[in-house]
């Protein structure tokens, strides 16, 4: 569905992205992993038409994702790394605004309510985001990218600073979207998130694709004596935490 | 709802939902304009008497007549004192001037009235240099009273009451209507309205920088919206907000302070809208040139205060040196203040609004062009 071919981007003399290519199919979550400054956010910016590449193309079902008012941008939802919400507009007000900006006219209020329902904030529709917890804001941040029902969702580190309950709820939301046939690109620092969610993983470092494949195939890249480390642990501290504190949202 | 309508509606909702900030934005210009209007012209009022001290070292009938005439003059609030006390009063700022009639004046002055009659005696006027405008008035009225007293003494009974001014003056204020009194609030509300609405323009610009910092700008840019629509919506919402604020400020000026649109109402509306456009493009310029919200706000406030000061919002431009008066024609706020005054107390017609409107729209076009050219669209 979403195709990036040979993307290049430099800021001054510093190369941020060097020849990145990737594909995301419908009903698939692709993880974009990499250390800080690896070029993940720049890649996401180019995928959604926010930053024009110096070279290379991005297409969505064959349509170019160009800068400005490209029609293909209507089919993409972006969840920025920052909590990009108007704190003085109600939750539903934020959703209706971003829906209108993507050209949603018919049934905007219904779509906004559905997006709130999906992220578990239906009962806080009229509340201001400034009264929300960090986890609730993160979920509303995702809902704002879903209100126009995009085919592709780009998530740039959407779980930074949230509690395990909210993170778990976000994962459930994303898995539900995948099952509806959406294509998702998920940028993260957390390997366990990628392991749980992603069908395929693209590892970026120094602006280049270091590896791109399914998790099992990536594990095969390790020397045999180093693979055991990934196999010995069948439970994590997070599993214990969720077991003791439950999976219910606390907002 | 179209994207443009959604963006404008959002801006208006966010601006007007902050009741406390809105109250301050409206109350501050009204209160300050009320103060300036009251002290610099204000509404039609009774003239204030000028405190003056007189020192009579002569004690002659002529000097007594002069003192007596000054005391009877309603322009003066006269105190007759010994010389050291009179000078002390001027030094303390409690009297504008001290007039000292020297000894022998009553004898020498009538002789000096005629050519070849002897040396002219001098009357010393000690004045407060911070109130120098009063000197001309004191000097003029003193001349009238001295001429009358001295001519009476010189001509005796033939003088029949001494020399008097052979004419009277009849003064008329040239304002919007015949017999209408000048209302100083018309100037102060124009000045303070312009100043505080430009402050609102700064907030519009800083708002874009804050949106960038919070990542909201990135989200807006990710939407299928053209750059023209994104910046244009800020101009539209800024223009609407500035127009509504100006309407609120002038509503108070009209209802409470008696300011009237004596000239063309259509011209006034056009000038208000042109100034609102100027404000919103000024905000856009700030957004384009600014880096961080904090640093930008400080610099923008300084620039605005300079613009407002040079535009004649604090004191009328006629008190500026001539070269500065000419230079301020290149200051957009000068056109705003002059235009609003032209339509209010000066009572000029619609055609007088065209030059200020044209100038403000030209400045707006320049601001918008620089803003669009310098705006940083790159998102890392």
XYZ file of C-alpha atoms in Angstrom:
631
model
C 0.000 0.000 0.000
C 2.666 2.536 1.100
C 5.908 2.470 -0.826
C 9.071 4.486 -0.216
C 11.834 4.246 -2.746
C 15.397 5.446 -2.223
C 14.655 8.361 0.113
C 17.445 10.854 0.751
C 17.410 13.868 3.022
C 20.187 16.142 4.272
C 20.121 19.176 6.574
C 23.007 21.326 5.498
C 26.015 19.055 5.245
C 24.521 16.462 7.600
C 22.867 13.487 5.914
C 19.768 12.478 7.892
C 18.387 9.771 5.600
C 20.469 7.906 3.044
C 18.643 5.813 0.456
C 15.867 4.377 2.635
C 13.280 2.147 0.915
C 10.392 0.359 2.577
C 6.951 -1.116 1.876
C 3.942 -1.405 4.142
C 1.024 -3.593 3.142
C -2.596 -3.381 4.258
C -3.167 -5.211 7.569
C 0.487 -4.998 8.489
C 2.444 -3.240 11.211
C 5.992 -2.325 10.255
C 8.304 -1.307 13.071
C 10.893 1.407 12.447
C 13.650 0.955 15.005
C 16.818 2.872 15.556
C 18.792 4.832 18.098
C 18.323 8.585 18.640
C 19.231 10.613 15.554
C 19.148 7.530 13.330
C 16.732 9.190 10.887
C 13.444 7.577 12.005
C 11.484 10.818 12.483
C 12.800 12.304 9.231
C 11.747 9.142 7.422
C 8.259 9.366 8.931
C 8.075 13.053 7.963
C 8.871 12.138 4.363
C 6.386 9.242 4.378
C 3.528 11.581 5.281
C 4.520 14.410 2.933
C 5.602 16.726 5.724
C 9.178 16.935 4.509
C 10.003 16.743 0.808
C 12.821 14.258 0.175
C 15.931 15.533 -1.597
C 15.671 12.399 -3.712
C 13.336 9.433 -3.934
C 9.576 8.938 -3.970
C 6.755 8.006 -1.643
C 3.549 6.606 -3.117
C 0.308 5.409 -1.613
C -1.482 2.874 -3.816
C 0.419 4.365 -6.725
C -0.467 8.003 -5.899
C 2.490 10.258 -5.056
C 2.549 11.616 -1.509
C 3.749 15.069 -2.415
C 4.110 18.168 -0.308
C 1.177 20.480 0.544
C -2.364 19.506 -0.425
C -1.657 16.166 -2.114
C -4.871 14.054 -2.212
C -2.880 11.017 -1.028
C -2.329 12.825 2.296
C -6.046 12.419 3.038
C -5.421 8.667 3.357
C -2.581 9.036 5.851
C -2.862 9.680 9.581
C 0.122 10.980 11.545
C 0.608 10.540 15.277
C 3.455 12.924 16.070
C 6.014 12.226 18.769
C 4.758 15.288 20.726
C 1.294 15.436 22.196
C -0.020 17.698 19.462
C -3.382 18.767 20.862
C -5.125 22.055 21.530
C -5.301 21.949 25.306
C -8.088 24.562 25.436
C -10.351 22.741 22.983
C -12.423 19.808 24.224
C -11.421 16.284 23.208
C -14.307 16.144 20.732
C -13.421 19.677 19.557
C -9.886 18.545 18.707
C -11.207 15.552 16.796
C -13.779 17.567 14.859
C -11.115 20.131 13.949
C -8.623 17.579 12.630
C -11.427 15.685 10.864
C -12.490 18.889 9.095
C -8.891 19.581 8.059
C -8.837 16.203 6.295
C -12.022 17.105 4.435
C -14.470 15.017 6.483
C -17.886 16.636 6.099
C -20.521 13.935 6.408
C -20.925 12.363 9.827
C -17.958 14.186 11.360
C -19.459 14.112 14.850
C -20.130 10.373 14.603
C -16.616 9.690 13.398
C -15.177 11.778 16.214
C -17.204 9.847 18.774
C -16.141 6.524 17.208
C -12.471 7.532 17.441
C -12.928 8.444 21.106
C -14.691 5.157 21.690
C -11.793 3.257 20.146
C -9.236 4.827 22.495
C -11.490 4.530 25.558
C -12.213 8.234 26.023
C -15.893 8.352 25.041
C -16.909 9.476 28.525
C -14.464 12.425 28.426
C -15.579 13.851 25.084
C -16.318 17.324 26.407
C -13.372 17.521 28.793
C -10.327 19.641 27.999
C -7.071 17.741 27.326
C -5.351 19.910 29.953
C -7.305 17.914 32.552
C -6.142 14.545 31.134
C -3.379 12.290 32.391
C -0.351 11.674 30.157
C -1.765 8.331 29.001
C -5.142 9.825 28.110
C -3.449 12.577 26.107
C -1.425 9.973 24.212
C -4.619 8.081 23.363
C -6.350 11.265 22.242
C -3.243 12.060 20.198
C -3.782 8.766 18.355
C -7.535 9.334 18.008
C -6.879 12.657 16.244
C -4.981 10.757 13.556
C -7.806 8.250 13.130
C -10.837 10.508 12.868
C -10.639 10.717 9.059
C -10.344 6.926 8.829
C -6.946 6.783 7.077
C -5.632 3.720 5.258
C -2.127 4.299 6.608
C -1.238 5.300 10.150
C 2.241 6.606 10.961
C 3.064 6.534 14.660
C 6.187 8.322 15.855
C 7.020 6.977 19.319
C 3.399 7.082 20.482
C 3.960 5.539 23.913
C 6.618 7.850 25.350
C 5.911 8.542 29.021
C 2.744 6.471 29.397
C 1.962 3.948 32.121
C 1.804 0.205 31.278
C -1.999 0.188 31.350
C -2.276 2.967 28.756
C 0.481 1.412 26.676
C -1.352 -1.890 26.714
C -4.566 -0.133 25.692
C -2.717 1.598 22.843
C -1.364 -1.754 21.656
C -4.867 -3.207 21.709
C -6.079 -0.246 19.620
C -3.298 -0.715 17.084
C -3.927 -4.429 16.797
C -7.615 -3.689 16.215
C -6.667 -1.300 13.433
C -4.415 -3.909 11.835
C -7.254 -6.394 11.884
C -9.362 -3.811 10.028
C -6.806 -3.786 7.204
C -4.960 -0.594 8.054
C -1.248 -0.273 7.264
C 0.773 0.943 10.241
C 4.315 2.246 10.593
C 5.413 2.200 14.203
C 8.530 4.076 15.305
C 9.922 3.186 18.696
C 12.978 2.795 20.886
C 11.421 -0.074 22.798
C 12.309 -3.485 21.402
C 9.628 -5.267 23.407
C 7.001 -3.046 21.757
C 8.292 -3.979 18.339
C 8.365 -7.647 19.298
C 4.770 -7.614 20.449
C 3.270 -5.490 17.680
C 5.258 -5.573 14.501
C 4.916 -8.030 11.663
C 8.108 -6.751 10.125
C 10.897 -4.580 11.465
C 13.113 -2.070 9.673
C 16.233 -1.149 11.626
C 17.703 2.223 10.695
C 21.090 3.546 11.779
C 23.015 6.579 10.512
C 20.155 7.245 8.109
C 20.488 3.866 6.365
C 18.476 0.678 6.537
C 20.632 -1.751 8.505
C 18.123 -4.622 8.277
C 14.538 -5.158 7.174
C 12.637 -8.398 7.672
C 10.303 -10.430 9.886
C 11.375 -10.816 13.496
C 12.344 -14.475 13.108
C 14.492 -13.718 10.088
C 16.179 -10.841 11.926
C 17.036 -13.136 14.827
C 18.805 -15.377 12.352
C 21.201 -12.500 11.690
C 22.692 -13.023 15.162
C 25.622 -15.444 15.597
C 24.292 -18.749 17.095
C 25.994 -18.207 20.454
C 24.152 -14.927 20.943
C 20.656 -16.134 20.063
C 20.102 -17.947 23.360
C 19.772 -14.681 25.237
C 16.567 -13.949 23.431
C 15.126 -17.387 24.152
C 15.734 -17.893 27.878
C 13.290 -15.248 29.142
C 9.640 -16.179 28.832
C 8.316 -13.479 31.143
C 9.330 -9.901 31.875
C 8.997 -7.440 34.726
C 6.252 -5.762 32.742
C 4.318 -9.026 32.719
C 4.666 -9.228 36.511
C 3.621 -5.589 36.892
C 0.534 -6.062 34.731
C -0.271 -9.313 36.547
C -0.187 -7.581 39.934
C -1.790 -4.282 38.984
C -4.189 -5.528 36.327
C -4.764 -4.408 32.734
C -7.636 -2.030 33.413
C -7.086 1.623 32.548
C -6.702 3.839 35.618
C -7.875 7.197 34.220
C -17.204 22.762 7.334
C -14.330 23.695 5.041
C -10.751 23.472 6.366
C -10.452 27.285 6.232
C -13.639 27.742 8.253
C -12.496 25.070 10.743
C -9.118 26.772 11.270
C -10.642 30.243 11.658
C -13.355 28.938 14.001
C -10.689 27.222 16.099
C -8.604 30.427 16.374
C -11.631 32.517 17.376
C -12.772 29.910 19.893
C -9.337 29.650 21.489
C -8.914 33.436 21.655
C -12.321 34.289 23.027
C -12.559 31.322 25.416
C -9.814 32.814 27.581
C -12.103 35.260 29.384
C -9.478 36.616 31.744
C -7.003 37.426 28.956
C -9.798 38.919 26.864
C -10.937 41.145 29.730
C -7.394 42.415 30.224
C -6.937 42.952 26.465
C -10.049 45.123 26.402
C -9.721 46.790 29.803
C -6.067 47.833 29.508
C -6.434 50.086 26.422
C -9.688 51.560 27.745
C -8.200 52.428 31.143
C -4.962 53.844 29.728
C -6.796 55.774 27.007
C -9.107 57.181 29.695
C -6.081 58.379 31.656
C -4.294 59.902 28.636
C -7.516 61.436 27.397
C -8.187 63.055 30.758
C -4.712 64.578 31.128
C -4.095 65.503 27.476
C -7.156 67.352 26.353
C -9.927 65.212 27.675
C -13.501 66.261 27.250
C -14.495 69.942 27.061
C -13.719 71.429 30.458
C -13.177 74.616 32.479
C -9.689 76.106 31.931
C -7.241 75.636 34.800
C -5.872 78.810 36.497
C -2.106 79.289 36.196
C -0.302 79.727 39.542
C 1.909 82.855 39.347
C 3.774 84.823 42.038
C 4.300 88.582 41.880
C 6.923 90.628 43.767
C 6.245 94.367 44.042
C 9.531 96.064 44.979
C 8.225 99.428 43.760
C 5.041 99.911 45.823
C 4.079 102.804 43.520
C 0.533 103.465 42.293
C 1.576 102.056 38.867
C 2.927 98.798 40.331
C -0.106 98.497 42.640
C -2.362 98.890 39.602
C -0.441 96.148 37.751
C -0.715 93.754 40.706
C -4.353 94.569 41.128
C -5.087 93.918 37.398
C -3.238 90.591 37.544
C -5.212 89.583 40.598
C -8.444 90.369 38.792
C -7.374 88.298 35.769
C -9.126 84.897 35.950
C -6.222 83.269 34.078
C -3.916 83.708 37.082
C -3.963 82.233 40.532
C -1.884 85.092 41.965
C 0.184 85.222 45.138
C 2.016 88.403 46.139
C 5.195 87.468 48.005
C 8.663 88.732 48.922
C 11.236 87.866 46.228
C 13.014 84.915 47.951
C 9.715 83.178 48.700
C 8.402 83.772 45.176
C 11.555 82.228 43.650
C 11.350 79.297 46.064
C 7.775 78.693 44.969
C 8.872 78.507 41.298
C 11.783 76.215 42.184
C 9.415 73.867 44.011
C 7.122 73.767 40.982
C 4.249 75.364 42.880
C 4.221 78.477 40.659
C 4.818 78.572 36.900
C 6.504 81.993 37.078
C 7.455 84.835 39.436
C 7.090 88.399 38.122
C 9.373 90.958 39.822
C 8.431 94.640 39.418
C 11.623 96.580 40.296
C 11.865 99.656 42.528
C 11.405 102.888 40.560
C 9.303 101.197 37.889
C 6.301 103.487 38.481
C 8.439 106.528 37.816
C 10.573 105.292 34.901
C 7.968 103.375 32.888
C 5.598 106.290 32.055
C 8.610 108.301 30.833
C 9.879 105.419 28.745
C 6.503 105.140 27.044
C 7.494 108.008 24.732
C 10.496 108.104 22.424
C 13.481 109.761 24.069
C 11.841 109.516 27.468
C 14.705 107.658 29.098
C 15.837 104.068 29.644
C 13.221 101.324 29.842
C 12.908 99.696 33.247
C 12.979 95.880 33.232
C 10.464 93.487 34.755
C 12.083 90.130 35.554
C 10.111 86.950 34.927
C 11.534 83.862 36.627
C 9.892 80.747 35.197
C 9.810 76.999 35.626
C 11.640 75.549 32.584
C 9.633 72.323 32.802
C 6.466 74.404 32.257
C 7.951 76.734 29.631
C 4.687 76.881 27.653
C 3.240 79.067 30.445
C 5.936 81.729 29.895
C 4.426 83.068 26.670
C 1.019 83.363 28.293
C 2.383 85.153 31.378
C 4.429 87.494 29.193
C 1.455 88.365 26.948
C -1.023 89.047 29.731
C 1.573 90.979 31.740
C 2.181 93.247 28.705
C -1.538 94.022 28.533
C -1.808 94.921 32.248
C 1.459 96.943 32.272
C 0.461 98.951 29.177
C -2.877 99.828 30.726
C -1.399 100.906 34.093
C 1.586 102.787 32.599
C -0.453 104.609 29.932
C -2.913 105.751 32.583
C -0.033 107.124 34.651
C 1.610 108.775 31.607
C -1.468 110.504 30.238
C -3.285 111.330 33.442
C -6.991 112.183 33.097
C -6.544 112.451 29.272
C -5.831 108.743 29.246
C -9.419 108.007 30.280
C -8.628 104.649 31.812
C -5.329 104.015 29.967
C -4.517 101.983 26.860
C -6.615 98.945 26.297
C -6.405 96.227 23.648
C -8.074 97.759 20.600
C -9.589 94.449 19.540
C -11.027 91.229 20.915
C -10.402 87.696 19.705
C -13.074 85.113 19.124
C -11.640 81.576 19.025
C -13.261 78.533 17.401
C -12.158 74.904 17.599
C -12.031 73.356 14.142
C -13.537 69.926 14.726
C -15.928 67.610 12.919
C -19.020 69.728 13.520
C -19.628 73.436 13.930
C -19.449 74.353 17.639
C -18.425 70.788 18.568
C -15.717 70.739 21.244
C -12.501 68.745 20.784
C -12.582 65.516 22.771
C -9.058 64.425 23.752
C -10.300 60.866 24.232
C -10.644 60.575 20.452
C -6.846 60.757 20.184
C -6.054 58.605 23.198
C -8.444 55.825 22.151
C -6.977 55.793 18.641
C -3.462 55.524 20.083
C -4.135 52.951 22.774
C -6.431 50.924 20.525
C -3.664 50.671 17.944
C -1.068 49.787 20.594
C -2.979 47.021 22.328
C -4.311 45.462 19.150
C -0.748 45.235 17.875
C 0.082 43.469 21.139
C -2.647 40.985 20.231
C -0.927 40.602 16.831
C 2.257 39.647 18.669
C 0.350 36.902 20.485
C -0.946 35.599 17.146
C 2.621 35.329 15.872
C 3.984 33.830 19.057
C 1.045 31.375 18.928
C 2.468 29.908 15.693
C 5.870 29.496 17.358
C 4.199 27.755 20.309
C 2.321 25.460 17.917
C 5.656 24.533 16.370
C 7.130 23.788 19.776
C 4.150 21.645 20.793
C 4.140 19.681 17.531
C 0.684 20.968 16.557
C 2.117 22.767 13.542
C 3.537 19.438 12.330
C 0.089 17.885 12.617
C -1.462 20.773 10.661
C 1.244 20.487 8.013
C 0.622 16.750 7.700
C -2.994 17.461 6.741
C -3.801 17.956 3.034
C -3.700 21.750 3.320
C -1.780 24.189 1.163
C 0.698 26.607 2.717
C -1.453 29.454 1.490
C -4.443 28.064 3.375
C -2.471 27.586 6.587
C -1.074 31.132 6.569
C -4.227 32.631 5.053
C -6.371 31.230 7.849
C -4.137 33.017 10.373
C -4.607 36.279 8.469
C -8.382 35.821 8.363
C -8.713 34.916 12.046
C -6.257 37.645 13.097
C -8.217 40.211 11.084
C -11.513 39.115 12.635
C -10.134 39.154 16.189
C -8.487 42.570 15.726
C -11.675 44.011 14.206
C -13.805 42.716 17.076
C -11.362 44.072 19.673
C -11.247 47.474 17.993
C -15.053 47.476 17.900
C -15.120 46.719 21.654
C -12.610 49.462 22.469
C -14.466 52.060 20.388
C -17.814 50.962 21.841
C -16.466 51.981 25.261
C -15.012 55.196 23.800
C -18.383 56.131 22.294
C -20.653 55.038 25.131
C -18.578 56.160 28.108
C -16.163 58.835 26.899
C -18.275 60.668 24.356
C -16.051 59.976 21.337
C -18.034 60.363 18.133
C -17.433 59.295 14.549
C -17.996 62.787 13.174
C -16.720 61.831 9.719
C -17.550 58.930 7.442
C -18.720 55.794 9.249
C -17.883 53.694 6.180
C -14.415 55.281 6.158
C -13.969 54.445 9.850
C -14.958 50.806 9.255
C -12.602 50.570 6.286
C -9.706 52.001 8.307
C -10.474 49.614 11.196
C -10.480 46.603 8.849
C -7.276 47.738 7.096
C -5.597 48.104 10.493
C -6.862 44.648 11.479
C -5.291 43.202 8.312
C -2.086 45.074 9.156
C -2.140 43.559 12.659
C -2.572 39.996 11.435
C 0.192 40.282 8.835
C 2.418 41.857 11.497
C 1.725 38.744 13.601
C 2.626 36.534 10.661
C 5.873 38.449 10.182
C 6.734 37.807 13.830
C 5.983 34.088 13.357
C 8.248 33.986 10.305
C 11.188 35.874 11.790
C 10.967 34.585 15.387
C 12.845 31.628 16.741
C 11.721 30.913 20.303
C 8.424 32.233 21.722
C 10.125 33.846 24.726
C 12.814 35.788 22.842
C 10.432 36.715 20.050
C 7.811 38.125 22.412
C 10.351 40.468 24.056
C 11.721 41.776 20.755
C 8.267 42.111 19.234
C 6.992 44.143 22.202
C 9.981 46.483 21.852
C 9.361 46.862 18.097
C 5.668 47.492 18.708
C 6.317 50.159 21.319
C 8.665 51.939 18.894
C 6.090 51.721 16.112
C 3.382 53.019 18.405
C 5.518 55.854 19.788
C 6.606 56.984 16.307
C 3.064 56.580 15.042
C 1.884 59.321 17.387
C -0.143 57.047 19.624
C 1.328 58.430 22.834
C 1.785 62.071 21.885
C 0.573 63.698 18.659
C 3.158 63.724 15.880
C 3.087 67.547 15.593
C 5.317 67.752 18.674
C 8.006 65.769 16.800
C 10.834 67.602 14.965
C 9.988 68.241 11.332
C 12.347 65.574 9.966
C 10.812 62.984 12.295
C 7.308 63.948 11.260
C 8.318 63.258 7.650
C 10.044 60.006 8.608
C 6.986 58.691 10.444
C 5.068 58.600 7.169
C 6.944 55.314 6.712
C 5.604 54.005 10.009
C 2.331 52.078 9.514
C 0.912 53.002 12.917
C 1.046 56.702 11.963
C -1.484 55.980 9.211
C -3.688 54.021 11.591
C -3.760 56.737 14.266
C -4.175 59.576 11.751
C -6.885 57.659 9.921
C -8.906 56.923 13.047
C -8.595 60.555 14.153
C -9.632 61.784 10.713
C -12.847 59.799 10.909
C -13.607 60.679 14.549
C -13.003 64.187 15.847
C -11.715 65.721 12.618
C -14.939 64.662 10.918
C -13.415 64.116 7.476
C -15.224 62.366 4.646
C -14.797 58.941 3.073
C -12.143 60.150 0.615
C -9.869 61.032 3.550
C -9.904 57.352 4.549
C -8.493 56.166 1.251
C -4.859 57.218 1.777
C -4.530 55.603 5.257
C -6.292 52.455 4.016
C -4.031 52.265 0.957
C -0.903 52.798 3.064
C -1.890 50.182 5.655
C -2.774 47.605 2.994
C 0.543 48.286 1.257
C 2.412 47.706 4.526
C 0.327 44.538 5.041
C 1.309 43.260 1.606
C 4.993 43.875 2.372
C 4.717 42.162 5.787
C 2.903 39.168 4.256
C 5.412 38.879 1.396
C 8.380 38.889 3.796
C 6.604 36.416 6.099
C 5.830 33.984 3.272
C 9.376 34.282 1.936
C 11.054 33.805 5.303
C 8.670 31.243 6.802
C 10.449 28.027 7.712
C 8.394 25.168 6.253
C 10.995 22.507 6.836
C 10.048 19.927 9.455
C 12.851 17.773 10.828
